[in-house]
């Protein structure tokens, strides 16, 4: 939030803020867009990323090691 507000409230340039906080300009732009459309909720961690179970990961590794899959 502090990074986004540096641009919006303090009127710092995106270039200055991206260097100051070591954040890519594209990432900063995404955060600003999300904040402007959804407020602080737009900056919360997304719940859409799916975690895979240990069993599914193990099966994928076994499948690959058996020569039945590829990394691409």
Tab-separated table of N, CA and C in Angstrom:
chain	number	residue	atom	x	y	z
A	1	UNK	N	0.835	-1.188	0.000
A	1	UNK	CA	0.000	0.000	0.000
A	1	UNK	C	0.880	1.252	0.000
A	2	UNK	N	1.954	1.194	0.768
A	2	UNK	CA	2.855	2.348	0.855
A	2	UNK	C	3.447	2.681	-0.512
A	3	UNK	N	3.793	1.655	-1.267
A	3	UNK	CA	4.389	1.853	-2.586
A	3	UNK	C	3.377	2.507	-3.528
A	4	UNK	N	2.156	2.003	-3.520
A	4	UNK	CA	1.101	2.552	-4.379
A	4	UNK	C	0.805	4.001	-4.007
A	5	UNK	N	0.699	4.263	-2.713
A	5	UNK	CA	0.388	5.619	-2.263
A	5	UNK	C	1.525	6.601	-2.530
A	6	UNK	N	2.746	6.089	-2.649
A	6	UNK	CA	3.869	6.962	-3.009
A	6	UNK	C	3.632	7.589	-4.377
A	7	UNK	N	3.018	6.826	-5.269
A	7	UNK	CA	2.719	7.336	-6.606
A	7	UNK	C	1.448	8.180	-6.588
A	8	UNK	N	0.393	7.646	-5.983
A	8	UNK	CA	-0.909	8.311	-6.051
A	8	UNK	C	-1.016	9.544	-5.161
A	9	UNK	N	-0.564	9.449	-3.927
A	9	UNK	CA	-0.725	10.560	-2.983
A	9	UNK	C	0.468	11.512	-2.961
A	10	UNK	N	1.666	10.928	-2.985
A	10	UNK	CA	2.871	11.756	-2.908
A	10	UNK	C	3.307	12.272	-4.275
A	11	UNK	N	2.635	11.793	-5.325
A	11	UNK	CA	2.896	12.239	-6.701
A	11	UNK	C	4.323	11.973	-7.165
A	12	UNK	N	4.935	10.903	-6.620
A	12	UNK	CA	6.258	10.503	-7.105
A	12	UNK	C	6.071	9.772	-8.433
A	13	UNK	N	7.068	9.830	-9.282
A	13	UNK	CA	6.969	9.141	-10.568
A	13	UNK	C	7.107	7.634	-10.359
A	14	UNK	N	6.525	6.878	-11.288
A	14	UNK	CA	6.624	5.424	-11.195
A	14	UNK	C	8.072	4.968	-11.291
A	15	UNK	N	8.865	5.657	-12.091
A	15	UNK	CA	10.271	5.301	-12.223
A	15	UNK	C	11.027	5.450	-10.916
A	16	UNK	N	10.796	6.552	-10.219
A	16	UNK	CA	11.460	6.801	-8.936
A	16	UNK	C	11.021	5.770	-7.904
A	17	UNK	N	9.721	5.525	-7.829
A	17	UNK	CA	9.187	4.584	-6.839
A	17	UNK	C	9.648	3.162	-7.144
A	18	UNK	N	9.668	2.776	-8.414
A	18	UNK	CA	10.105	1.419	-8.756
A	18	UNK	C	11.560	1.198	-8.362
A	19	UNK	N	12.399	2.208	-8.526
A	19	UNK	CA	13.801	2.093	-8.107
A	19	UNK	C	13.926	2.112	-6.586
A	20	UNK	N	13.159	2.988	-5.955
A	20	UNK	CA	13.220	3.141	-4.499
A	20	UNK	C	12.847	1.849	-3.771
A	21	UNK	N	11.857	1.130	-4.305
A	21	UNK	CA	11.374	-0.087	-3.651
A	21	UNK	C	11.789	-1.366	-4.379
A	22	UNK	N	12.614	-1.239	-5.407
A	22	UNK	CA	13.077	-2.384	-6.201
A	22	UNK	C	11.908	-3.227	-6.716
A	23	UNK	N	10.957	-2.545	-7.339
A	23	UNK	CA	9.774	-3.194	-7.904
A	23	UNK	C	9.712	-2.821	-9.383
A	24	UNK	N	9.435	-3.794	-10.235
A	24	UNK	CA	9.314	-3.514	-11.663
A	24	UNK	C	8.170	-2.534	-11.917
A	25	UNK	N	8.354	-1.669	-12.905
A	25	UNK	CA	7.309	-0.697	-13.230
A	25	UNK	C	5.999	-1.391	-13.594
A	26	UNK	N	6.092	-2.512	-14.300
A	26	UNK	CA	4.873	-3.234	-14.695
A	26	UNK	C	4.128	-3.759	-13.471
A	27	UNK	N	4.874	-4.232	-12.476
A	27	UNK	CA	4.254	-4.704	-11.235
A	27	UNK	C	3.613	-3.542	-10.500
A	28	UNK	N	4.318	-2.446	-10.413
A	28	UNK	CA	3.789	-1.250	-9.758
A	28	UNK	C	2.514	-0.777	-10.458
A	29	UNK	N	2.529	-0.786	-11.773
A	29	UNK	CA	1.355	-0.388	-12.544
A	29	UNK	C	0.170	-1.321	-12.252
A	30	UNK	N	0.434	-2.628	-12.170
A	30	UNK	CA	-0.625	-3.593	-11.829
A	30	UNK	C	-1.198	-3.302	-10.455
A	31	UNK	N	-0.339	-3.031	-9.475
A	31	UNK	CA	-0.796	-2.742	-8.112
A	31	UNK	C	-1.659	-1.484	-8.078
A	32	UNK	N	-1.231	-0.465	-8.812
A	32	UNK	CA	-1.994	0.788	-8.851
A	32	UNK	C	-3.368	0.548	-9.474
A	33	UNK	N	-3.392	-0.184	-10.576
A	33	UNK	CA	-4.657	-0.490	-11.246
A	33	UNK	C	-5.595	-1.261	-10.320
A	34	UNK	N	-5.058	-2.261	-9.622
A	34	UNK	CA	-5.870	-3.056	-8.692
A	34	UNK	C	-6.378	-2.202	-7.538
A	35	UNK	N	-5.526	-1.329	-7.028
A	35	UNK	CA	-5.930	-0.453	-5.924
A	35	UNK	C	-7.021	0.513	-6.368
A	36	UNK	N	-6.878	1.047	-7.562
A	36	UNK	CA	-7.869	1.999	-8.053
A	36	UNK	C	-9.217	1.337	-8.339
A	37	UNK	N	-9.206	0.077	-8.749
A	37	UNK	CA	-10.479	-0.585	-9.059
A	37	UNK	C	-11.117	-1.245	-7.843
A	38	UNK	N	-10.305	-1.795	-6.923
A	38	UNK	CA	-10.858	-2.572	-5.805
A	38	UNK	C	-10.446	-2.066	-4.430
A	39	UNK	N	-9.710	-0.967	-4.375
A	39	UNK	CA	-9.257	-0.466	-3.086
A	39	UNK	C	-8.219	-1.386	-2.471
A	40	UNK	N	-8.116	-1.345	-1.162
A	40	UNK	CA	-7.104	-2.147	-0.468
A	40	UNK	C	-7.323	-3.646	-0.678
A	41	UNK	N	-8.574	-4.063	-0.901
A	41	UNK	CA	-8.854	-5.480	-1.163
A	41	UNK	C	-8.178	-5.959	-2.447
A	42	UNK	N	-7.986	-5.056	-3.397
A	42	UNK	CA	-7.322	-5.418	-4.638
A	42	UNK	C	-5.858	-5.763	-4.460
A	43	UNK	N	-5.285	-5.349	-3.335
A	43	UNK	CA	-3.870	-5.616	-3.074
A	43	UNK	C	-3.650	-6.860	-2.221
A	44	UNK	N	-4.729	-7.452	-1.747
A	44	UNK	CA	-4.592	-8.659	-0.931
A	44	UNK	C	-4.156	-9.821	-1.803
A	45	UNK	N	-3.479	-10.770	-1.181
A	45	UNK	CA	-2.982	-11.930	-1.898
A	45	UNK	C	-4.132	-12.684	-2.545
A	46	UNK	N	-3.924	-13.060	-3.783
A	46	UNK	CA	-4.951	-13.777	-4.534
A	46	UNK	C	-5.144	-15.183	-3.987
A	47	UNK	N	-6.377	-15.603	-3.946
A	47	UNK	CA	-6.696	-16.956	-3.480
A	47	UNK	C	-6.887	-17.914	-4.650
A	48	UNK	N	-6.648	-17.446	-5.875
A	48	UNK	CA	-6.909	-18.278	-7.041
A	48	UNK	C	-5.776	-19.251	-7.349
A	49	UNK	N	-4.590	-19.023	-6.811
A	49	UNK	CA	-3.478	-19.931	-7.070
A	49	UNK	C	-3.748	-21.236	-6.350
A	50	UNK	N	-3.719	-22.311	-7.089
A	50	UNK	CA	-4.032	-23.620	-6.526
A	50	UNK	C	-2.753	-24.311	-6.050
A	51	UNK	N	-2.804	-24.843	-4.869
A	51	UNK	CA	-1.692	-25.632	-4.349
A	51	UNK	C	-1.954	-27.093	-4.693
A	52	UNK	N	-0.924	-27.799	-5.062
A	52	UNK	CA	-1.060	-29.206	-5.399
A	52	UNK	C	-0.693	-30.053	-4.189
A	53	UNK	N	-1.413	-31.128	-3.988
A	53	UNK	CA	-1.158	-32.005	-2.847
A	53	UNK	C	0.182	-32.710	-3.026
A	54	UNK	N	0.757	-33.131	-1.914
A	54	UNK	CA	2.015	-33.870	-1.961
A	54	UNK	C	1.855	-35.144	-2.789
A	55	UNK	N	0.715	-35.792	-2.662
A	55	UNK	CA	0.470	-37.035	-3.403
A	55	UNK	C	0.467	-36.779	-4.910
A	56	UNK	N	-0.191	-35.733	-5.348
A	56	UNK	CA	-0.232	-35.422	-6.777
A	56	UNK	C	1.163	-35.076	-7.293
A	57	UNK	N	1.934	-34.338	-6.513
A	57	UNK	CA	3.305	-34.003	-6.902
A	57	UNK	C	4.147	-35.269	-7.013
A	58	UNK	N	4.010	-36.153	-6.049
A	58	UNK	CA	4.758	-37.407	-6.052
A	58	UNK	C	4.401	-38.230	-7.288
A	59	UNK	N	3.121	-38.297	-7.619
A	59	UNK	CA	2.688	-39.049	-8.795
A	59	UNK	C	3.276	-38.452	-10.072
A	60	UNK	N	3.318	-37.137	-10.154
A	60	UNK	CA	3.876	-36.479	-11.334
A	60	UNK	C	5.363	-36.792	-11.477
A	61	UNK	N	6.098	-36.769	-10.373
A	61	UNK	CA	7.527	-37.089	-10.404
A	61	UNK	C	7.728	-38.544	-10.806
A	62	UNK	N	6.968	-39.445	-10.219
A	62	UNK	CA	7.071	-40.865	-10.565
A	62	UNK	C	6.774	-41.087	-12.045
A	63	UNK	N	5.752	-40.430	-12.548
A	63	UNK	CA	5.364	-40.529	-13.949
A	63	UNK	C	6.512	-40.062	-14.841
A	64	UNK	N	7.122	-38.937	-14.478
A	64	UNK	CA	8.232	-38.394	-15.251
A	64	UNK	C	9.440	-39.329	-15.209
A	65	UNK	N	9.779	-39.810	-14.011
A	65	UNK	CA	10.942	-40.689	-13.864
A	65	UNK	C	10.757	-42.015	-14.588
A	66	UNK	N	9.529	-42.431	-14.774
A	66	UNK	CA	9.243	-43.671	-15.498
A	66	UNK	C	9.316	-43.456	-17.012
A	67	UNK	N	9.653	-42.235	-17.428
A	67	UNK	CA	9.788	-41.945	-18.846
A	67	UNK	C	8.468	-41.687	-19.545
A	68	UNK	N	7.440	-41.417	-18.784
A	68	UNK	CA	6.114	-41.239	-19.371
A	68	UNK	C	5.716	-39.774	-19.505
A	69	UNK	N	6.628	-38.872	-19.226
A	69	UNK	CA	6.278	-37.454	-19.308
A	69	UNK	C	7.480	-36.623	-19.689
A	70	UNK	N	7.264	-35.352	-19.832
A	70	UNK	CA	8.351	-34.430	-20.150
A	70	UNK	C	8.166	-33.156	-19.342
A	71	UNK	N	9.183	-32.315	-19.335
A	71	UNK	CA	9.113	-31.057	-18.602
A	71	UNK	C	8.464	-29.953	-19.420
A	72	UNK	N	8.197	-30.206	-20.686
A	72	UNK	CA	7.604	-29.144	-21.517
A	72	UNK	C	6.131	-29.341	-21.726
